[in-house]
Amino acid sequence: MASFSIEDFVGDGVLKELIPKLLEEGWDDVPTLKIMNPEDMDAINMTQHQKDALEIRTYLHDRALMQYGDKLEASRKSLPELLNLSTEDLSSQFGMRRGHIARFTDRNNKCTDPLPKSYGLPARKLTVTPSRSNTIYKMQTIRKSFCRSSTNNDRSLEESLADFKIKDRYIFKGIVAAGPAEPRACGCIQPPPVVDNVAPYSAIENISVQRLTPEYKIGMERLVKTKTPPMKASELWRDKPAVLLCIRRPGCIMCRAEAHQLYAKKPIFDALGIQMFAVLHEHIESEIKDFWPRYWGGVVVFDRTTGFFKALGGGKLLKDKFLSGFVFNPRAIANYKRAKSMGIEQNFKGEGEIKGGLFVVGPGGTGIAYQFIERNFGDWAPVAEVVEICARLKNQQQDEGDSSRSPQEHK
């Protein structure tokens, strides 16, 4: 799986000399850099070779083939020209393996889900100098349209969403989601039960957490050199809503795959004003170094009391054994194969029986909007569902803000 480190993304090619400019203009993380459009490239005076290099590397990053980036870029061919080369040419000129050639030439097969088309950046009429801020502004406009649209296709999802409103200190009821509970070992082993009700806000607001990494930007130190003091978890979402991905084990292949898939959608969450945190229940420094920013470029926090993980289990840790939870569980094995196909490395360090999940938490004390429970090892919260919840959360904030303004302010 391709790394989210900018240095790994640009490699030793022509984009390397652009790093200071990218940092200056705010193109300082890989998911954001990948949504650059031609106008944004012109705004920072990229050469045609650099534009071709960015297109090639974005394509390779989506297919976990970044090891060929420098060679393909050095050929000075554009991506369409490279895709039209024969299998023999790709093998002889660039040393590409046959399996990698199949992945490279399949234009529809990606190891990571692309950004939804509704969040694409169409060509724009230049009114001001394009920059990352213009791109994010455009995405916010698209997001508003997305949030307020209502189609028949959205109806089933819309009906499955809890109707919640944000009010001062109002604890609203969110949604609890989990994967299906399939029988294991021909029905001889029953899956562990999961809670049906969203965790109360009081279960998470006072959890003691510690920041282990900052949000990744170009040239940033790999870890926080001076460990930050513990703080209440509610400080994380005091001003802005947050997605909290509770990681079972950062060396787990399935946990890494889920983190990578979710962080790849960072531009969407940025446009929605949503923060992104990965929550660990163990602090093993070597594991954090392997995990951040390769698989996750957001902030990583340490849950000192496993409070988030207990909240997912209704007050106690939701655990499963390797034999009953994985070996005899066809869904867990399917989840493993899905992650394995993405080319992700793994190790077996740390506690791996404590189930994880995901929370979407509103700003201030407004409560938990959504929680997903890892019923089977490797279950992922559906990204489309998480984005939908975040969009509605943001839309509710805007409606509350509009209703609180005076008539004069609306003019």
Short mmCIF file of C-alpha atoms in Angstrom, two decimals:
data_model
loop_
_atom_site.label_atom_id
_atom_site.label_comp_id
_atom_site.label_asym_id
_atom_site.label_seq_id
_atom_site.Cartn_x
_atom_site.Cartn_y
_atom_site.Cartn_z
CA MET A 1 0.00 0.00 0.00
CA ALA A 2 1.35 3.40 -1.00
CA SER A 3 2.61 5.70 1.74
CA PHE A 4 1.00 9.01 2.74
CA SER A 5 4.43 10.58 3.27
CA ILE A 6 4.94 13.43 0.78
CA GLU A 7 8.64 12.56 0.51
CA ASP A 8 7.75 8.99 -0.49
CA PHE A 9 5.11 10.25 -2.91
CA VAL A 10 7.34 12.65 -4.87
CA GLY A 11 10.35 10.31 -4.81
CA ASP A 12 13.56 11.54 -6.47
CA GLY A 13 11.88 12.99 -9.54
CA VAL A 14 11.01 16.49 -10.74
CA LEU A 15 8.37 17.06 -8.06
CA LYS A 16 11.01 16.99 -5.34
CA GLU A 17 12.17 20.52 -6.16
CA LEU A 18 8.58 21.72 -5.78
CA ILE A 19 8.25 20.68 -2.11
CA PRO A 20 8.95 24.19 -0.67
CA LYS A 21 6.39 25.70 -3.05
CA LEU A 22 3.83 23.02 -2.26
CA LEU A 23 4.27 23.70 1.45
CA GLU A 24 3.95 27.43 0.92
CA GLU A 25 0.72 27.06 -1.08
CA GLY A 26 -0.86 24.56 1.33
CA TRP A 27 -0.52 21.40 -0.81
CA ASP A 28 1.09 19.76 2.19
CA ASP A 29 -0.38 16.26 2.40
CA VAL A 30 -0.80 13.49 -0.17
CA PRO A 31 -4.63 13.24 -0.35
CA THR A 32 -4.88 17.00 -0.96
CA LEU A 33 -2.03 17.00 -3.48
CA LYS A 34 -3.79 14.27 -5.47
CA ILE A 35 -6.86 16.44 -6.10
CA MET A 36 -4.84 19.19 -7.81
CA ASN A 37 -6.42 20.22 -11.09
CA PRO A 38 -4.72 21.84 -14.13
CA GLU A 39 -5.55 25.36 -13.00
CA ASP A 40 -3.99 24.73 -9.59
CA MET A 41 -0.89 23.38 -11.33
CA ASP A 42 -0.64 26.48 -13.52
CA ALA A 43 -0.98 28.71 -10.46
CA ILE A 44 2.33 27.43 -9.07
CA ASN A 45 3.98 27.40 -12.51
CA MET A 46 4.39 23.65 -12.85
CA THR A 47 6.14 22.53 -16.03
CA GLN A 48 4.52 19.97 -18.33
CA HIS A 49 6.99 17.38 -17.06
CA GLN A 50 5.94 18.09 -13.48
CA LYS A 51 2.25 17.90 -14.40
CA ASP A 52 2.82 14.54 -16.09
CA ALA A 53 4.80 13.35 -13.07
CA LEU A 54 1.97 14.25 -10.68
CA GLU A 55 -0.58 12.46 -12.86
CA ILE A 56 1.63 9.36 -13.05
CA ARG A 57 2.33 9.28 -9.32
CA THR A 58 -1.34 9.81 -8.43
CA TYR A 59 -2.25 6.87 -10.68
CA LEU A 60 0.49 4.69 -9.18
CA HIS A 61 -0.44 5.67 -5.61
CA ASP A 62 -4.02 4.50 -6.17
CA ARG A 63 -2.69 1.11 -7.32
CA ALA A 64 0.10 0.62 -4.75
CA LEU A 65 2.77 0.72 -7.50
CA MET A 66 4.85 3.66 -6.29
CA GLN A 67 8.07 1.65 -6.61
CA TYR A 68 7.94 2.40 -10.36
CA GLY A 69 7.41 6.14 -9.97
CA ASP A 70 10.96 7.35 -10.58
CA LYS A 71 11.51 5.13 -13.63
CA LEU A 72 8.19 5.96 -15.29
CA GLU A 73 8.63 9.66 -14.62
CA ALA A 74 12.18 9.66 -16.00
CA SER A 75 10.89 8.30 -19.32
CA ARG A 76 9.24 11.73 -19.87
CA LYS A 77 6.18 9.96 -21.24
CA SER A 78 2.70 11.01 -20.23
CA LEU A 79 0.38 8.61 -18.43
CA PRO A 80 -1.74 7.86 -21.55
CA GLU A 81 1.44 7.05 -23.47
CA LEU A 82 2.62 4.70 -20.72
CA LEU A 83 -0.74 2.95 -20.58
CA ASN A 84 -0.53 2.27 -24.31
CA LEU A 85 2.81 0.47 -24.02
CA SER A 86 2.87 -3.27 -24.51
CA THR A 87 3.45 -5.76 -21.71
CA GLU A 88 6.91 -6.48 -23.14
CA ASP A 89 7.87 -2.79 -23.14
CA LEU A 90 6.68 -2.23 -19.56
CA SER A 91 8.66 -5.25 -18.46
CA SER A 92 11.88 -4.55 -20.38
CA GLN A 93 12.01 -0.76 -19.99
CA PHE A 94 10.83 -0.40 -16.39
CA GLY A 95 11.34 -3.84 -14.85
CA MET A 96 7.63 -4.13 -14.08
CA ARG A 97 6.48 -7.53 -12.88
CA ARG A 98 3.73 -9.29 -14.77
CA GLY A 99 1.22 -9.07 -11.91
CA HIS A 100 2.03 -5.38 -11.50
CA ILE A 101 1.57 -4.83 -15.24
CA ALA A 102 -1.96 -6.24 -14.98
CA ARG A 103 -2.72 -3.86 -12.12
CA PHE A 104 -1.11 -0.93 -13.96
CA THR A 105 -2.98 -1.41 -17.22
CA ASP A 106 -6.36 -2.02 -15.57
CA ARG A 107 -7.64 1.56 -15.41
CA ASN A 108 -10.64 0.65 -13.28
CA ASN A 109 -8.85 -1.42 -10.66
CA LYS A 110 -7.67 0.66 -7.71
CA CYS A 111 -6.30 -0.52 -4.37
CA THR A 112 -8.04 2.45 -2.78
CA ASP A 113 -11.50 3.80 -3.40
CA PRO A 114 -11.44 7.00 -5.46
CA LEU A 115 -13.03 10.18 -4.19
CA PRO A 116 -16.73 10.22 -5.04
CA LYS A 117 -17.46 11.94 -8.34
CA SER A 118 -19.68 14.42 -6.53
CA TYR A 119 -16.54 15.73 -4.87
CA GLY A 120 -14.57 16.07 -8.09
CA LEU A 121 -13.22 19.45 -9.08
CA PRO A 122 -14.62 20.58 -12.41
CA ALA A 123 -12.88 23.14 -14.58
CA ARG A 124 -13.36 26.61 -13.18
CA LYS A 125 -13.44 30.07 -14.64
CA LEU A 126 -10.51 31.99 -13.21
CA THR A 127 -11.57 34.96 -11.14
CA VAL A 128 -8.68 34.89 -8.69
CA THR A 129 -5.35 33.14 -8.54
CA PRO A 130 -6.02 29.40 -8.02
CA SER A 131 -4.57 27.83 -4.90
CA ARG A 132 -5.37 25.11 -2.43
CA SER A 133 -7.74 27.50 -0.66
CA ASN A 134 -9.71 27.92 -3.89
CA THR A 135 -9.93 24.16 -4.32
CA ILE A 136 -11.19 23.65 -0.78
CA TYR A 137 -13.67 26.52 -1.28
CA LYS A 138 -14.95 24.74 -4.40
CA MET A 139 -15.27 21.51 -2.46
CA GLN A 140 -17.24 23.31 0.25
CA THR A 141 -19.65 24.59 -2.41
CA ILE A 142 -20.03 21.07 -3.79
CA ARG A 143 -20.50 19.77 -0.27
CA LYS A 144 -23.36 22.22 0.40
CA SER A 145 -25.08 21.05 -2.76
CA PHE A 146 -24.50 17.41 -1.78
CA CYS A 147 -25.79 17.93 1.74
CA ARG A 148 -29.02 19.58 0.67
CA SER A 149 -29.84 17.35 -2.31
CA SER A 150 -32.54 14.73 -1.97
CA THR A 151 -32.94 11.98 -4.55
CA ASN A 152 -34.67 8.62 -4.66
CA ASN A 153 -31.25 6.95 -4.61
CA ASP A 154 -30.53 8.56 -1.25
CA ARG A 155 -33.86 7.57 0.22
CA SER A 156 -32.90 4.21 1.75
CA LEU A 157 -29.81 5.70 3.33
CA GLU A 158 -31.77 8.76 4.43
CA GLU A 159 -34.36 6.59 6.15
CA SER A 160 -31.62 4.68 7.96
CA LEU A 161 -30.16 7.85 9.48
CA ALA A 162 -31.27 9.02 12.89
CA ASP A 163 -32.93 12.40 12.92
CA PHE A 164 -30.72 14.48 15.16
CA LYS A 165 -30.37 18.16 15.90
CA ILE A 166 -27.55 20.12 17.44
CA LYS A 167 -28.54 22.26 20.39
CA ASP A 168 -26.63 23.62 23.31
CA ARG A 169 -25.71 20.70 25.59
CA TYR A 170 -28.36 18.53 23.94
CA ILE A 171 -27.29 14.89 23.82
CA PHE A 172 -28.84 13.54 20.66
CA LYS A 173 -29.28 9.90 19.77
CA GLY A 174 -26.96 8.71 17.05
CA ILE A 175 -26.67 5.54 15.04
CA VAL A 176 -25.02 2.25 15.94
CA ALA A 177 -23.77 0.14 13.06
CA ALA A 178 -21.92 -3.16 12.83
CA GLY A 179 -21.19 -5.89 10.30
CA PRO A 180 -23.45 -8.96 10.10
CA ALA A 181 -23.12 -11.74 12.65
CA GLU A 182 -22.56 -14.84 10.54
CA PRO A 183 -22.44 -18.31 12.12
CA ARG A 184 -18.98 -19.69 12.75
CA ALA A 185 -17.81 -23.30 12.55
CA CYS A 186 -21.17 -24.46 11.15
CA GLY A 187 -23.05 -22.64 13.91
CA CYS A 188 -21.08 -24.22 16.76
CA ILE A 189 -19.55 -20.86 17.72
CA GLN A 190 -21.74 -17.83 18.29
CA PRO A 191 -20.39 -14.37 17.49
CA PRO A 192 -20.02 -11.99 20.43
CA PRO A 193 -23.04 -9.74 20.91
CA VAL A 194 -22.76 -6.03 20.18
CA VAL A 195 -24.64 -3.15 21.77
CA ASP A 196 -27.75 -1.80 20.09
CA ASN A 197 -27.64 1.69 21.56
CA VAL A 198 -25.21 4.50 20.91
CA ALA A 199 -22.78 5.09 23.77
CA PRO A 200 -23.80 7.94 26.08
CA TYR A 201 -21.72 11.08 25.62
CA SER A 202 -20.71 10.84 29.29
CA ALA A 203 -18.89 7.60 28.48
CA ILE A 204 -16.33 9.37 26.25
CA GLU A 205 -16.10 13.05 27.23
CA ASN A 206 -13.75 12.55 30.19
CA ILE A 207 -11.52 9.82 28.75
CA SER A 208 -7.84 10.60 29.34
CA VAL A 209 -5.97 10.81 26.03
CA GLN A 210 -2.50 11.84 24.94
CA ARG A 211 -1.46 13.11 21.50
CA LEU A 212 1.29 10.94 20.04
CA THR A 213 1.61 12.58 16.60
CA PRO A 214 0.56 15.83 14.97
CA GLU A 215 -1.36 16.02 11.73
CA TYR A 216 1.14 15.16 9.01
CA LYS A 217 2.51 17.93 6.80
CA ILE A 218 5.54 18.12 4.48
CA GLY A 219 8.85 17.94 6.32
CA MET A 220 7.29 17.30 9.73
CA GLU A 221 9.02 15.26 12.41
CA ARG A 222 7.77 11.69 12.45
CA LEU A 223 6.71 11.84 16.11
CA VAL A 224 6.01 14.50 18.70
CA LYS A 225 9.44 14.94 20.31
CA THR A 226 8.08 16.27 23.60
CA LYS A 227 5.18 14.13 24.72
CA THR A 228 2.08 16.20 25.31
CA PRO A 229 0.40 16.02 28.73
CA PRO A 230 -2.78 13.97 29.09
CA MET A 231 -6.04 15.79 28.45
CA LYS A 232 -9.77 15.12 28.40
CA ALA A 233 -11.01 13.63 25.15
CA SER A 234 -13.65 16.36 24.88
CA GLU A 235 -10.83 18.81 24.09
CA LEU A 236 -10.39 17.03 20.73
CA TRP A 237 -13.82 18.07 19.44
CA ARG A 238 -14.35 21.20 21.54
CA ASP A 239 -14.58 23.49 18.48
CA LYS A 240 -15.04 21.15 15.51
CA PRO A 241 -16.68 17.75 14.96
CA ALA A 242 -14.38 14.76 14.72
CA VAL A 243 -14.07 11.28 13.30
CA LEU A 244 -12.28 8.96 15.72
CA LEU A 245 -11.02 5.69 14.26
CA CYS A 246 -10.38 3.23 17.10
CA ILE A 247 -7.57 0.96 15.95
CA ARG A 248 -7.42 -2.58 17.29
CA ARG A 249 -3.68 -2.90 16.56
CA PRO A 250 -1.63 -0.55 14.31
CA GLY A 251 0.45 -3.44 12.94
CA CYS A 252 -2.65 -5.41 11.90
CA ILE A 253 -3.02 -5.64 8.12
CA MET A 254 -6.79 -5.07 8.29
CA CYS A 255 -6.48 -2.08 10.64
CA ARG A 256 -3.86 -0.51 8.38
CA ALA A 257 -6.09 -1.03 5.34
CA GLU A 258 -9.07 0.63 7.03
CA ALA A 259 -6.96 3.58 8.20
CA HIS A 260 -5.50 4.04 4.71
CA GLN A 261 -8.92 3.94 3.03
CA LEU A 262 -10.40 6.47 5.44
CA TYR A 263 -7.49 8.92 5.39
CA ALA A 264 -7.50 8.85 1.57
CA LYS A 265 -10.80 10.76 1.84
CA LYS A 266 -9.19 13.57 3.85
CA PRO A 267 -10.10 16.30 1.30
CA ILE A 268 -13.78 15.46 1.80
CA PHE A 269 -13.51 15.66 5.59
CA ASP A 270 -11.52 18.89 5.28
CA ALA A 271 -14.28 20.40 3.16
CA LEU A 272 -16.87 19.33 5.73
CA GLY A 273 -14.84 20.82 8.59
CA ILE A 274 -14.30 17.42 10.22
CA GLN A 275 -11.15 16.53 12.17
CA MET A 276 -9.63 13.06 11.90
CA PHE A 277 -8.07 11.11 14.79
CA ALA A 278 -6.75 7.57 15.13
CA VAL A 279 -7.14 6.18 18.65
CA LEU A 280 -4.77 3.51 19.99
CA HIS A 281 -5.15 1.54 23.22
CA GLU A 282 -1.43 0.71 23.39
CA HIS A 283 1.59 2.98 23.15
CA ILE A 284 4.35 1.08 21.34
CA GLU A 285 6.60 3.70 19.74
CA SER A 286 8.01 1.45 17.01
CA GLU A 287 4.46 0.59 15.94
CA ILE A 288 3.47 4.24 15.75
CA LYS A 289 6.51 5.00 13.59
CA ASP A 290 5.49 2.24 11.18
CA PHE A 291 1.86 3.37 11.14
CA TRP A 292 2.21 7.18 10.83
CA PRO A 293 2.22 8.72 8.26
CA ARG A 294 2.49 5.72 5.93
CA TYR A 295 -1.02 4.42 6.60
CA TRP A 296 -2.52 7.37 8.47
CA GLY A 297 -1.49 11.03 8.27
CA GLY A 298 -3.95 12.40 10.79
CA VAL A 299 -3.39 12.94 14.51
CA VAL A 300 -2.79 9.77 16.55
CA VAL A 301 -3.89 9.74 20.20
CA PHE A 302 -3.36 7.23 22.98
CA ASP A 303 -6.44 6.17 24.95
CA ARG A 304 -4.82 5.73 28.36
CA THR A 305 -7.72 3.81 29.92
CA THR A 306 -9.19 2.06 26.83
CA GLY A 307 -12.25 4.24 27.42
CA PHE A 308 -13.27 4.54 23.76
CA PHE A 309 -12.95 0.80 23.28
CA LYS A 310 -15.09 0.15 26.37
CA ALA A 311 -17.68 2.61 25.08
CA LEU A 312 -17.90 0.60 21.85
CA GLY A 313 -18.64 -2.50 23.91
CA GLY A 314 -21.32 -0.91 26.08
CA GLY A 315 -19.02 -0.36 29.05
CA LYS A 316 -16.69 -3.33 28.67
CA LEU A 317 -14.06 -4.30 26.14
CA LEU A 318 -15.39 -6.23 23.16
CA LYS A 319 -12.87 -9.03 22.61
CA ASP A 320 -12.53 -12.12 20.45
CA LYS A 321 -10.03 -14.96 20.24
CA PHE A 322 -7.87 -15.66 17.20
CA LEU A 323 -9.26 -19.18 16.73
CA SER A 324 -12.97 -18.46 17.18
CA GLY A 325 -12.90 -14.88 15.90
CA PHE A 326 -10.68 -15.37 12.86
CA VAL A 327 -9.90 -18.96 11.89
CA PHE A 328 -13.55 -20.09 12.17
CA ASN A 329 -15.03 -16.81 10.93
CA PRO A 330 -15.45 -16.65 7.13
CA ARG A 331 -16.20 -12.92 7.21
CA ALA A 332 -12.98 -12.15 9.08
CA ILE A 333 -11.01 -14.25 6.59
CA ALA A 334 -12.67 -12.35 3.70
CA ASN A 335 -11.68 -9.08 5.41
CA TYR A 336 -8.10 -10.32 5.66
CA LYS A 337 -7.99 -11.25 1.97
CA ARG A 338 -9.36 -7.83 1.05
CA ALA A 339 -6.56 -6.12 2.98
CA LYS A 340 -3.94 -8.54 1.66
CA SER A 341 -4.92 -7.73 -1.92
CA MET A 342 -4.03 -4.09 -1.25
CA GLY A 343 -0.35 -4.98 -0.82
CA ILE A 344 -0.17 -4.03 2.87
CA GLU A 345 2.59 -5.27 5.16
CA GLN A 346 1.82 -6.47 8.69
CA ASN A 347 3.34 -7.56 11.96
CA PHE A 348 2.00 -9.22 15.09
CA LYS A 349 3.18 -6.86 17.82
CA GLY A 350 0.80 -5.82 20.55
CA GLU A 351 -2.64 -6.78 21.83
CA GLY A 352 -4.88 -7.88 18.99
CA GLU A 353 -8.05 -9.21 20.64
CA ILE A 354 -9.67 -5.90 21.64
CA LYS A 355 -12.17 -4.89 18.96
CA GLY A 356 -12.11 -1.37 17.56
CA GLY A 357 -14.57 0.78 15.64
CA LEU A 358 -15.34 4.37 14.78
CA PHE A 359 -17.09 7.38 16.30
CA VAL A 360 -18.38 10.58 14.71
CA VAL A 361 -18.71 13.17 17.48
CA GLY A 362 -20.35 16.57 17.21
CA PRO A 363 -18.64 19.77 18.38
CA GLY A 364 -18.68 20.79 22.02
CA GLY A 365 -21.01 18.67 24.09
CA THR A 366 -23.51 17.89 21.37
CA GLY A 367 -22.94 14.16 21.50
CA ILE A 368 -22.15 11.08 19.40
CA ALA A 369 -23.70 11.20 15.94
CA TYR A 370 -22.58 7.74 14.84
CA GLN A 371 -20.63 4.75 16.04
CA PHE A 372 -19.49 1.67 14.19
CA ILE A 373 -18.48 -1.52 16.01
CA GLU A 374 -15.93 -4.00 14.65
CA ARG A 375 -18.06 -7.10 15.15
CA ASN A 376 -15.78 -9.26 12.99
CA PHE A 377 -12.03 -8.78 12.79
CA GLY A 378 -11.37 -6.34 9.95
CA ASP A 379 -14.89 -4.89 9.58
CA TRP A 380 -14.74 -1.33 8.23
CA ALA A 381 -17.20 1.45 8.83
CA PRO A 382 -18.70 2.14 5.37
CA VAL A 383 -16.92 5.29 4.21
CA ALA A 384 -19.95 6.53 2.26
CA GLU A 385 -22.06 6.25 5.42
CA VAL A 386 -19.46 8.10 7.51
CA VAL A 387 -19.27 10.90 4.93
CA GLU A 388 -23.07 11.12 4.81
CA ILE A 389 -23.27 11.45 8.60
CA CYS A 390 -20.56 14.12 8.60
CA ALA A 391 -22.30 16.03 5.79
CA ARG A 392 -25.59 16.02 7.68
CA LEU A 393 -23.82 17.02 10.88
CA LYS A 394 -22.26 19.99 9.12
CA ASN A 395 -25.56 20.87 7.48
CA GLN A 396 -27.29 20.87 10.85
CA GLN A 397 -24.62 23.21 12.21
CA GLN A 398 -25.22 25.61 9.34
CA ASP A 399 -29.00 25.51 9.84
CA GLU A 400 -28.58 26.20 13.57
CA GLY A 401 -26.22 29.07 12.78
CA ASP A 402 -28.60 30.55 10.22
CA SER A 403 -31.58 30.37 12.58
CA SER A 404 -29.65 32.10 15.37
CA ARG A 405 -28.74 35.11 13.20
CA SER A 406 -30.80 38.26 13.33
CA PRO A 407 -32.78 39.44 10.24
CA GLN A 408 -30.23 42.24 9.77
CA GLU A 409 -27.40 39.70 9.59
CA HIS A 410 -29.19 37.83 6.79
CA LYS A 411 -29.29 40.91 4.62
#
